[in-house]
């Protein structure tokens, strides 16, 4: 994964690497959206299943993730994630890296209504080119904006 997606925030262009966008999907799939969605990941790397997909359930959310999954977790590169609402599997969809970039752009440009603190977290991460500050709550907002164009859950 060495490519990037370009977004524009207030007239300024930013490059978001696929690694940046993949990290956002990882945080969302592994916990950020778990209160409303079941996630199935299209990924590359040794931790993916034979068809390149990995399903998540509550056993994935443990205190010491490295202890359960070992270092192989670092090899996962998320290409797309399918999020299906637990209470209505007809709701949801698949979000790929371009969809994540588009959602970040909409949130940063105030085209989608999110809490100002979430917007600030996302903006700082984009400006610094560092996705590690995007926590589960921010990743969840990005996914919901990407799938539904608004915050539907939470």
Tab-separated table of C-alpha atoms in Angstrom:
chain	number	residue	atom	x	y	z
A	1	UNK	CA	0.000	0.000	0.000
A	2	UNK	CA	1.940	2.990	-1.206
A	3	UNK	CA	-0.646	5.214	-2.808
A	4	UNK	CA	-2.615	8.105	-1.400
A	5	UNK	CA	-5.877	9.973	-1.775
A	6	UNK	CA	-6.102	13.742	-2.071
A	7	UNK	CA	-8.647	15.781	-0.145
A	8	UNK	CA	-9.234	19.522	0.058
A	9	UNK	CA	-10.034	21.313	3.292
A	10	UNK	CA	-10.811	25.022	3.161
A	11	UNK	CA	-9.055	25.274	-0.198
A	12	UNK	CA	-5.881	23.520	0.967
A	13	UNK	CA	-4.933	20.138	-0.496
A	14	UNK	CA	-3.831	17.254	1.718
A	15	UNK	CA	-2.530	13.808	0.774
A	16	UNK	CA	-3.797	10.955	2.923
A	17	UNK	CA	-1.746	7.802	2.524
A	18	UNK	CA	-3.480	4.472	2.148
A	19	UNK	CA	-1.804	3.495	5.436
A	20	UNK	CA	-3.489	6.489	7.130
A	21	UNK	CA	-6.894	5.547	5.719
A	22	UNK	CA	-6.379	1.851	6.459
A	23	UNK	CA	-5.618	2.701	10.097
A	24	UNK	CA	-8.934	4.564	10.372
A	25	UNK	CA	-10.787	1.516	9.026
A	26	UNK	CA	-8.903	-0.717	11.446
A	27	UNK	CA	-9.876	1.376	14.471
A	28	UNK	CA	-13.500	1.466	13.326
A	29	UNK	CA	-13.711	-2.260	12.543
A	30	UNK	CA	-11.977	-3.411	15.697
A	31	UNK	CA	-13.997	-1.364	18.132
A	32	UNK	CA	-15.253	2.025	17.017
A	33	UNK	CA	-18.396	0.722	15.353
A	34	UNK	CA	-18.832	-2.446	17.412
A	35	UNK	CA	-21.745	-1.028	19.392
A	36	UNK	CA	-23.928	-0.844	16.265
A	37	UNK	CA	-22.290	-2.945	13.543
A	38	UNK	CA	-20.737	-6.268	12.738
A	39	UNK	CA	-17.657	-5.811	10.572
A	40	UNK	CA	-16.081	-7.934	7.879
A	41	UNK	CA	-12.749	-6.748	6.557
A	42	UNK	CA	-11.168	-7.054	3.136
A	43	UNK	CA	-7.481	-6.992	3.946
A	44	UNK	CA	-4.046	-7.998	2.845
A	45	UNK	CA	-1.576	-9.752	5.089
A	46	UNK	CA	-1.106	-12.981	6.961
A	47	UNK	CA	-3.926	-12.397	9.465
A	48	UNK	CA	-6.605	-12.384	6.782
A	49	UNK	CA	-8.526	-15.518	5.949
A	50	UNK	CA	-8.109	-17.463	2.721
A	51	UNK	CA	-10.442	-15.120	0.822
A	52	UNK	CA	-8.759	-11.985	2.201
A	53	UNK	CA	-11.575	-11.324	4.674
A	54	UNK	CA	-11.571	-11.331	8.454
A	55	UNK	CA	-14.706	-11.171	10.595
A	56	UNK	CA	-14.666	-9.578	14.023
A	57	UNK	CA	-16.621	-10.492	17.110
A	58	UNK	CA	-16.447	-9.730	20.806
A	59	UNK	CA	-13.486	-12.112	21.287
A	60	UNK	CA	-11.394	-9.705	19.214
A	61	UNK	CA	-11.770	-6.983	21.834
A	62	UNK	CA	-9.439	-8.051	24.615
A	63	UNK	CA	-7.189	-6.072	26.893
A	64	UNK	CA	-3.906	-7.311	25.431
A	65	UNK	CA	-4.564	-7.669	21.715
A	66	UNK	CA	-0.937	-8.536	20.897
A	67	UNK	CA	-1.070	-11.442	23.339
A	68	UNK	CA	-3.978	-13.015	21.445
A	69	UNK	CA	-3.044	-12.148	17.870
A	70	UNK	CA	0.721	-11.763	18.116
A	71	UNK	CA	2.747	-9.502	15.853
A	72	UNK	CA	0.803	-10.637	12.771
A	73	UNK	CA	-1.757	-7.890	13.469
A	74	UNK	CA	0.780	-5.366	12.181
A	75	UNK	CA	0.633	-7.054	8.747
A	76	UNK	CA	-3.058	-6.351	8.182
A	77	UNK	CA	-3.766	-3.627	5.671
A	78	UNK	CA	-7.456	-2.812	5.482
A	79	UNK	CA	-8.676	-2.202	1.934
A	80	UNK	CA	-12.412	-2.089	2.688
A	81	UNK	CA	-14.756	-2.980	5.525
A	82	UNK	CA	-18.387	-4.058	5.380
A	83	UNK	CA	-20.384	-2.721	8.320
A	84	UNK	CA	-23.820	-4.287	8.862
A	85	UNK	CA	-26.111	-2.894	11.534
A	86	UNK	CA	-26.734	-5.472	14.249
A	87	UNK	CA	-30.392	-4.515	14.645
A	88	UNK	CA	-31.043	-4.293	10.880
A	89	UNK	CA	-28.500	-6.017	8.597
A	90	UNK	CA	-30.099	-4.254	5.618
A	91	UNK	CA	-28.539	-1.047	6.957
A	92	UNK	CA	-24.873	-0.499	6.429
A	93	UNK	CA	-22.574	-1.145	3.555
A	94	UNK	CA	-18.968	-1.368	2.506
A	95	UNK	CA	-16.532	1.483	2.946
A	96	UNK	CA	-13.229	1.501	1.068
A	97	UNK	CA	-10.215	3.786	1.403
A	98	UNK	CA	-11.622	6.374	-1.013
A	99	UNK	CA	-14.867	6.413	0.970
A	100	UNK	CA	-12.912	7.071	4.161
A	101	UNK	CA	-11.055	9.964	2.495
A	102	UNK	CA	-14.327	11.420	1.201
A	103	UNK	CA	-15.927	11.193	4.659
A	104	UNK	CA	-12.928	12.872	6.297
A	105	UNK	CA	-13.145	15.673	3.735
A	106	UNK	CA	-16.884	16.180	4.370
A	107	UNK	CA	-16.373	16.237	8.140
A	108	UNK	CA	-13.408	18.616	7.961
A	109	UNK	CA	-15.287	20.990	5.641
A	110	UNK	CA	-18.309	20.970	7.981
A	111	UNK	CA	-20.511	19.333	5.322
A	112	UNK	CA	-21.469	16.670	7.861
A	113	UNK	CA	-22.607	17.454	11.361
A	114	UNK	CA	-20.280	16.011	14.017
A	115	UNK	CA	-19.231	17.208	17.448
A	116	UNK	CA	-16.653	20.024	17.279
A	117	UNK	CA	-14.208	17.954	19.373
A	118	UNK	CA	-14.394	15.072	16.869
A	119	UNK	CA	-13.868	17.462	13.959
A	120	UNK	CA	-10.826	18.936	15.751
A	121	UNK	CA	-9.318	15.467	16.291
A	122	UNK	CA	-9.765	14.585	12.633
A	123	UNK	CA	-8.382	17.924	11.406
A	124	UNK	CA	-5.306	17.607	13.616
A	125	UNK	CA	-4.652	14.080	12.359
A	126	UNK	CA	-4.937	15.218	8.725
A	127	UNK	CA	-2.729	18.260	9.226
A	128	UNK	CA	-0.063	16.199	10.995
A	129	UNK	CA	-0.434	13.231	8.626
A	130	UNK	CA	-0.731	10.998	11.695
A	131	UNK	CA	-3.850	8.842	12.133
A	132	UNK	CA	-2.930	7.630	15.618
A	133	UNK	CA	-4.942	10.432	17.239
A	134	UNK	CA	-8.110	9.244	15.514
A	135	UNK	CA	-9.724	7.266	18.295
A	136	UNK	CA	-12.626	4.823	18.147
A	137	UNK	CA	-15.250	7.563	18.464
A	138	UNK	CA	-13.767	9.643	15.637
A	139	UNK	CA	-13.332	6.563	13.433
A	140	UNK	CA	-16.962	5.638	14.078
A	141	UNK	CA	-18.075	9.107	12.961
A	142	UNK	CA	-15.974	8.836	9.802
A	143	UNK	CA	-17.554	5.470	8.965
A	144	UNK	CA	-21.100	6.678	9.605
A	145	UNK	CA	-20.594	9.775	7.456
A	146	UNK	CA	-19.035	7.570	4.774
A	147	UNK	CA	-21.937	5.115	4.804
A	148	UNK	CA	-24.951	7.247	5.695
A	149	UNK	CA	-23.839	10.867	5.035
A	150	UNK	CA	-24.703	11.627	8.666
A	151	UNK	CA	-24.363	10.283	12.200
A	152	UNK	CA	-27.131	7.706	12.617
A	153	UNK	CA	-25.937	5.807	15.713
A	154	UNK	CA	-24.731	7.305	18.981
